[in-house]
GROMACS .gro file of C-alpha atoms in nm:
model
  299
    1MET     CA    1   4.249   2.621   2.014
    2LYS     CA    2   4.365   2.485   1.668
    3LYS     CA    3   4.261   2.147   1.775
    4ILE     CA    4   3.883   2.242   1.852
    5LEU     CA    5   3.869   2.439   1.539
    6ILE     CA    6   3.966   2.116   1.352
    7ILE     CA    7   3.741   1.905   1.562
    8THR     CA    8   3.443   2.141   1.467
    9ILE     CA    9   3.550   2.153   1.080
   10ILE     CA   10   3.569   1.796   1.094
   11ILE     CA   11   3.185   1.762   1.270
   12PHE     CA   12   3.038   2.011   1.035
   13SER     CA   13   3.165   1.824   0.724
   14PHE     CA   14   3.053   1.502   0.842
   15ILE     CA   15   2.665   1.636   0.911
   16ASN     CA   16   2.701   1.809   0.578
   17ASN     CA   17   2.790   1.507   0.372
   18ILE     CA   18   2.498   1.319   0.555
   19PHE     CA   19   2.246   1.554   0.459
   20ALA     CA   20   2.400   1.563   0.112
   21ASP     CA   21   2.271   1.209   0.080
   22GLU     CA   22   1.934   1.292  -0.083
   23LYS     CA   23   1.789   0.974   0.045
   24PHE     CA   24   1.886   0.996   0.406
   25GLY     CA   25   1.783   1.363   0.428
   26GLU     CA   26   1.439   1.228   0.289
   27ILE     CA   27   1.411   0.978   0.569
   28PHE     CA   28   1.492   1.213   0.813
   29ILE     CA   29   1.237   1.464   0.731
   30LYS     CA   30   0.987   1.210   0.656
   31GLY     CA   31   1.082   1.072   1.046
   32VAL     CA   32   1.030   1.417   1.178
   33SER     CA   33   0.714   1.465   1.006
   34TYR     CA   34   0.594   1.129   1.117
   35ALA     CA   35   0.676   1.235   1.504
   36GLU     CA   36   0.489   1.553   1.443
   37ASN     CA   37   0.186   1.394   1.316
   38ILE     CA   38   0.180   1.180   1.616
   39LEU     CA   39   0.201   1.430   1.877
   40ASN     CA   40  -0.058   1.643   1.724
   41GLU     CA   41  -0.267   1.358   1.674
   42ASN     CA   42  -0.236   1.229   2.042
   43TYR     CA   43  -0.266   1.594   2.176
   44LYS     CA   44  -0.605   1.636   1.962
   45ASN     CA   45  -0.747   1.267   2.089
   46PHE     CA   46  -0.625   1.375   2.430
   47LEU     CA   47  -0.857   1.678   2.448
   48ASP     CA   48  -1.116   1.512   2.243
   49LYS     CA   49  -1.125   1.282   2.498
   50ILE     CA   50  -1.147   1.536   2.809
   51LYS     CA   51  -1.447   1.715   2.595
   52SER     CA   52  -1.650   1.378   2.547
   53SER     CA   53  -1.565   1.170   2.882
   54ASP     CA   54  -1.861   1.078   3.071
   55SER     CA   55  -1.614   0.904   3.329
   56THR     CA   56  -1.676   1.066   3.681
   57GLU     CA   57  -1.316   1.022   3.773
   58THR     CA   58  -1.241   1.342   3.504
   59LEU     CA   59  -1.560   1.503   3.618
   60LYS     CA   60  -1.545   1.501   4.007
   61GLN     CA   61  -1.230   1.589   4.205
   62GLU     CA   62  -1.143   1.359   4.471
   63MET     CA   63  -1.174   1.397   4.829
   64ILE     CA   64  -1.101   1.160   5.098
   65ILE     CA   65  -1.272   1.266   5.418
   66SER     CA   66  -1.050   1.197   5.721
   67PRO     CA   67  -1.209   0.947   5.958
   68GLU     CA   68  -1.201   1.245   6.254
   69MET     CA   69  -1.402   1.461   6.026
   70LYS     CA   70  -1.677   1.212   5.885
   71GLU     CA   71  -1.888   1.268   6.216
   72LYS     CA   72  -1.798   1.647   6.285
   73VAL     CA   73  -2.062   1.880   6.191
   74LEU     CA   74  -1.925   2.203   6.108
   75LYS     CA   75  -2.048   2.522   6.205
   76ILE     CA   76  -2.007   2.700   5.902
   77PRO     CA   77  -2.322   2.893   5.779
   78SER     CA   78  -2.338   2.966   5.414
   79TYR     CA   79  -2.530   3.291   5.311
   80MET     CA   80  -2.697   3.336   4.999
   81PHE     CA   81  -2.709   3.659   4.806
   82HIS     CA   82  -2.866   3.747   4.481
   83TYR     CA   83  -2.882   4.109   4.347
   84ILE     CA   84  -2.656   4.342   4.509
   85GLU     CA   85  -2.836   4.694   4.458
   86ASN     CA   86  -3.065   4.924   4.611
   87VAL     CA   87  -3.435   4.831   4.502
   88PRO     CA   88  -3.711   5.064   4.622
   89LYS     CA   89  -3.925   4.902   4.879
   90ASN     CA   90  -4.246   5.037   4.689
   91THR     CA   91  -4.134   4.878   4.367
   92LYS     CA   92  -4.400   4.649   4.155
   93ASP     CA   93  -4.131   4.399   4.127
   94LYS     CA   94  -4.166   4.223   4.504
   95LEU     CA   95  -3.945   3.937   4.421
   96ARG     CA   96  -3.662   4.151   4.310
   97TYR     CA   97  -3.667   4.350   4.630
   98ASN     CA   98  -3.687   4.033   4.816
   99LEU     CA   99  -3.397   3.891   4.686
  100SER     CA  100  -3.171   4.238   4.672
  101PHE     CA  101  -2.917   4.343   4.967
  102SER     CA  102  -2.788   4.715   4.882
  103PRO     CA  103  -2.378   4.735   4.818
  104GLU     CA  104  -2.384   4.992   5.153
  105ASN     CA  105  -2.527   4.723   5.377
  106LEU     CA  106  -2.266   4.464   5.198
  107GLU     CA  107  -2.017   4.712   5.302
  108LYS     CA  108  -2.169   4.752   5.645
  109LEU     CA  109  -2.157   4.337   5.682
  110MET     CA  110  -1.780   4.338   5.561
  111ILE     CA  111  -1.674   4.590   5.836
  112TYR     CA  112  -1.860   4.372   6.092
  113LEU     CA  113  -1.707   4.082   5.983
  114LYS     CA  114  -1.363   4.213   6.002
  115GLU     CA  115  -1.423   4.384   6.337
  116ASN     CA  116  -1.556   4.062   6.482
  117ASN     CA  117  -1.239   3.818   6.330
  118ILE     CA  118  -1.534   3.637   6.099
  119GLU     CA  119  -1.326   3.462   5.808
  120THR     CA  120  -1.491   3.425   5.460
  121ILE     CA  121  -1.403   3.093   5.296
  122THR     CA  122  -1.473   2.901   4.984
  123HIS     CA  123  -1.559   2.521   4.958
  124TRP     CA  124  -1.209   2.479   4.831
  125ASP     CA  125  -1.153   2.551   5.214
  126VAL     CA  126  -1.413   2.320   5.342
  127LYS     CA  127  -1.274   2.024   5.129
  128GLU     CA  128  -0.912   2.086   5.297
  129ILE     CA  129  -1.046   2.095   5.660
  130LEU     CA  130  -1.256   1.788   5.567
  131GLU     CA  131  -0.964   1.604   5.432
  132GLY     CA  132  -0.784   1.709   5.752
  133LYS     CA  133  -0.526   1.936   5.585
  134LYS     CA  134  -0.658   2.260   5.757
  135ALA     CA  135  -0.780   2.349   6.090
  136ILE     CA  136  -1.137   2.426   6.158
  137PRO     CA  137  -1.160   2.824   6.178
  138GLN     CA  138  -1.283   2.933   6.499
  139LYS     CA  139  -1.570   3.180   6.322
  140ALA     CA  140  -1.621   3.137   5.938
  141ILE     CA  141  -1.901   3.164   5.689
  142ILE     CA  142  -1.916   3.102   5.309
  143LEU     CA  143  -2.077   3.414   5.123
  144GLY     CA  144  -2.279   3.261   4.796
  145PHE     CA  145  -2.356   3.485   4.509
  146ASP     CA  146  -2.625   3.316   4.299
  147ASP     CA  147  -2.714   3.380   3.925
  148GLY     CA  148  -2.399   3.567   3.823
  149HIS     CA  149  -2.578   3.881   3.815
  150LEU     CA  150  -2.396   4.171   3.669
  151ASP     CA  151  -2.379   4.397   4.016
  152HIS     CA  152  -2.227   4.075   4.153
  153TYR     CA  153  -1.892   4.237   3.964
  154THR     CA  154  -1.951   4.604   3.940
  155GLU     CA  155  -2.093   4.595   4.331
  156ALA     CA  156  -1.992   4.315   4.536
  157PHE     CA  157  -1.653   4.216   4.408
  158PRO     CA  158  -1.477   4.596   4.491
  159ILE     CA  159  -1.650   4.553   4.855
  160LEU     CA  160  -1.506   4.226   4.897
  161LYS     CA  161  -1.178   4.310   4.771
  162LYS     CA  162  -1.175   4.640   4.995
  163TYR     CA  163  -1.187   4.416   5.296
  164GLY     CA  164  -1.002   4.139   5.189
  165LYS     CA  165  -1.264   3.891   5.210
  166LYS     CA  166  -1.415   3.636   4.941
  167GLY     CA  167  -1.720   3.475   4.812
  168VAL     CA  168  -1.853   3.164   4.601
  169PHE     CA  169  -2.018   3.299   4.286
  170PHE     CA  170  -2.265   3.045   4.144
  171VAL     CA  171  -2.295   3.117   3.774
  172VAL     CA  172  -2.543   3.002   3.490
  173SER     CA  173  -2.339   2.897   3.199
  174ASN     CA  174  -2.574   3.032   2.924
  175PHE     CA  175  -2.634   3.366   3.083
  176ALA     CA  176  -2.258   3.400   3.096
  177SER     CA  177  -2.222   3.359   2.742
  178THR     CA  178  -2.552   3.549   2.613
  179ASP     CA  179  -2.689   3.778   2.851
  180PRO     CA  180  -2.529   4.112   2.924
  181ASN     CA  181  -2.732   4.171   3.235
  182TYR     CA  182  -2.498   3.900   3.380
  183MET     CA  183  -2.137   3.852   3.424
  184ASN     CA  184  -1.945   3.742   3.124
  185TRP     CA  185  -1.665   3.500   3.118
  186GLU     CA  186  -1.377   3.746   3.148
  187GLN     CA  187  -1.523   3.912   3.460
  188ILE     CA  188  -1.579   3.582   3.604
  189ARG     CA  189  -1.219   3.475   3.567
  190GLU     CA  190  -1.128   3.818   3.691
  191LEU     CA  191  -1.326   3.713   4.025
  192GLN     CA  192  -1.151   3.370   4.043
  193ALA     CA  193  -0.790   3.528   4.019
  194ALA     CA  194  -0.885   3.758   4.316
  195GLY     CA  195  -0.934   3.422   4.551
  196ASN     CA  196  -1.316   3.387   4.472
  197GLU     CA  197  -1.459   3.034   4.403
  198ILE     CA  198  -1.656   2.981   4.092
  199GLY     CA  199  -1.952   2.722   4.150
  200GLY     CA  200  -2.210   2.593   3.892
  201HIS     CA  201  -2.583   2.696   3.904
  202SER     CA  202  -2.674   2.493   3.604
  203PHE     CA  203  -2.701   2.574   3.192
  204SER     CA  204  -3.029   2.806   3.197
  205HIS     CA  205  -3.176   2.802   3.550
  206PRO     CA  206  -3.474   2.568   3.506
  207ASN     CA  207  -3.652   2.370   3.794
  208LEU     CA  208  -3.415   2.043   3.736
  209THR     CA  209  -3.701   1.803   3.866
  210THR     CA  210  -3.895   1.864   3.565
  211VAL     CA  211  -3.636   1.795   3.284
  212ASN     CA  212  -3.590   1.469   3.105
  213ALA     CA  213  -3.261   1.249   3.157
  214LYS     CA  214  -3.037   1.412   2.846
  215GLU     CA  215  -3.159   1.792   2.962
  216LEU     CA  216  -3.042   1.714   3.335
  217GLU     CA  217  -2.738   1.591   3.195
  218LYS     CA  218  -2.690   1.920   2.997
  219GLN     CA  219  -2.802   2.137   3.291
  220VAL     CA  220  -2.560   1.986   3.550
  221ILE     CA  221  -2.261   1.845   3.366
  222GLU     CA  222  -2.234   1.991   3.046
  223SER     CA  223  -2.273   2.338   3.231
  224LYS     CA  224  -1.992   2.230   3.439
  225LYS     CA  225  -1.752   2.145   3.173
  226GLU     CA  226  -1.809   2.492   3.006
  227ILE     CA  227  -1.752   2.675   3.324
  228GLU     CA  228  -1.417   2.461   3.368
  229LYS     CA  229  -1.348   2.544   3.021
  230GLN     CA  230  -1.363   2.918   3.044
  231ILE     CA  231  -1.227   2.960   3.393
  232GLY     CA  232  -0.904   2.721   3.365
  233LYS     CA  233  -0.997   2.545   3.695
  234PRO     CA  234  -1.200   2.262   3.847
  235VAL     CA  235  -1.576   2.353   3.977
  236ILE     CA  236  -1.643   2.145   4.297
  237SER     CA  237  -1.967   2.317   4.401
  238PHE     CA  238  -2.310   2.367   4.285
  239ALA     CA  239  -2.653   2.546   4.360
  240TYR     CA  240  -2.986   2.410   4.302
  241PRO     CA  241  -3.152   2.644   4.070
  242ILE     CA  242  -3.476   2.813   4.273
  243GLY     CA  243  -3.364   2.533   4.534
  244LYS     CA  244  -3.558   2.220   4.357
  245TYR     CA  245  -3.391   1.903   4.375
  246ASN     CA  246  -3.503   1.537   4.393
  247GLU     CA  247  -3.328   1.203   4.419
  248THR     CA  248  -3.215   1.181   4.040
  249VAL     CA  249  -3.126   1.527   4.040
  250LYS     CA  250  -2.869   1.459   4.328
  251LYS     CA  251  -2.745   1.170   4.166
  252CYS     CA  252  -2.661   1.366   3.847
  253VAL     CA  253  -2.517   1.634   4.051
  254GLU     CA  254  -2.291   1.378   4.261
  255LYS     CA  255  -2.139   1.265   3.943
  256ALA     CA  256  -1.969   1.584   3.896
  257TYR     CA  257  -1.949   1.785   4.237
  258LEU     CA  258  -1.824   1.741   4.578
  259PHE     CA  259  -2.060   1.990   4.714
  260ALA     CA  260  -2.416   2.115   4.626
  261ARG     CA  261  -2.611   2.404   4.821
  262THR     CA  262  -2.987   2.375   4.877
  263THR     CA  263  -3.231   2.657   4.967
  264LYS     CA  264  -3.320   2.465   5.316
  265TYR     CA  265  -3.285   2.682   5.637
  266GLY     CA  266  -2.971   2.595   5.824
  267GLY     CA  267  -2.633   2.716   5.915
  268GLU     CA  268  -2.408   2.349   5.903
  269ILE     CA  269  -2.215   2.127   5.701
  270ASN     CA  270  -2.264   1.751   5.756
  271PRO     CA  271  -2.016   1.562   5.594
  272LYS     CA  272  -2.302   1.310   5.547
  273LYS     CA  273  -2.495   1.555   5.361
  274LEU     CA  274  -2.259   1.728   5.147
  275LEU     CA  275  -2.529   1.743   4.889
  276GLU     CA  276  -2.743   1.896   5.089
  277ILE     CA  277  -2.617   2.216   5.249
  278PRO     CA  278  -2.826   2.433   5.420
  279THR     CA  279  -2.850   2.797   5.384
  280LEU     CA  280  -2.898   3.142   5.532
  281ARG     CA  281  -3.118   3.366   5.308
  282ILE     CA  282  -2.996   3.737   5.292
  283THR     CA  283  -3.294   3.984   5.263
  284PRO     CA  284  -3.289   4.380   5.235
  285ASP     CA  285  -3.408   4.349   5.598
  286PHE     CA  286  -3.144   4.130   5.723
  287SER     CA  287  -2.958   4.203   6.069
  288ILE     CA  288  -2.608   4.212   6.022
  289LYS     CA  289  -2.562   4.133   6.383
  290ASN     CA  290  -2.714   3.796   6.342
  291VAL     CA  291  -2.426   3.667   6.196
  292GLY     CA  292  -2.242   3.703   6.526
  293LYS     CA  293  -2.526   3.598   6.730
  294TYR     CA  294  -2.497   3.276   6.535
  295PHE     CA  295  -2.173   3.210   6.663
  296GLU     CA  296  -2.277   3.284   7.006
  297LYS     CA  297  -2.550   3.039   7.016
  298LYS     CA  298  -2.305   2.751   6.858
  299LYS     CA  299  -2.047   2.819   7.166
   0.00000   0.00000   0.00000
């Protein structure tokens, strides 16, 4: 015990003498300060590089489709929802009515899916299926909610949670930041934390075929960066606003996304056309039993 005490006193005395040397102390402090500056500067440069990067390597997630999946068309229909609300049939706003689906009907759909063992999956699941990391589900669908309407959070989200289902919520980044009629970032983060996927749907929902190159980059790529910054997770799917796209738009989307959903009719995912995934539109008079009939047809 005495030996330990003596050694401790000697070490303390040695260190104290070193720092008593004013010159050494100054050098030591400068060295620590210099190291901190380097670390801080490197970290700042790293963040700036991410923010300003145009590299597709930093924008886009990697996906290597397994050989056995390259020719396999997946029987996974992607359904498209807009407003989850009760809109009177005699309303003057016919467009809103035609794009609506009541919360009551959404709940009936969830019950039907549960009773018929139909899974709900996301594009992250599709990615793993195509990579050969996950088996193809016997019966699975994608529930896509477009635009980021507030009722996706207040109406759809509680119903999905109640029945253990998940969806893909395609959000318009500027709407999320500025418009109270749409989900805000906190609500969007809550959706994601519950297992839902957040997809891109542009910056301000224009017809992308009519904008110039700079604006297209802003709508497709910069909006994706903003979403990723807000939710803290990569975004791999995109939905073309009002379903409009051409080869120029598709090439821009390809820089940043693995999957893109159109408004063209269809219920399959072709590995050769991942930027042109078709959809099945949900309308007020949609028959829930059609979901099951789709799988009966595909047997």
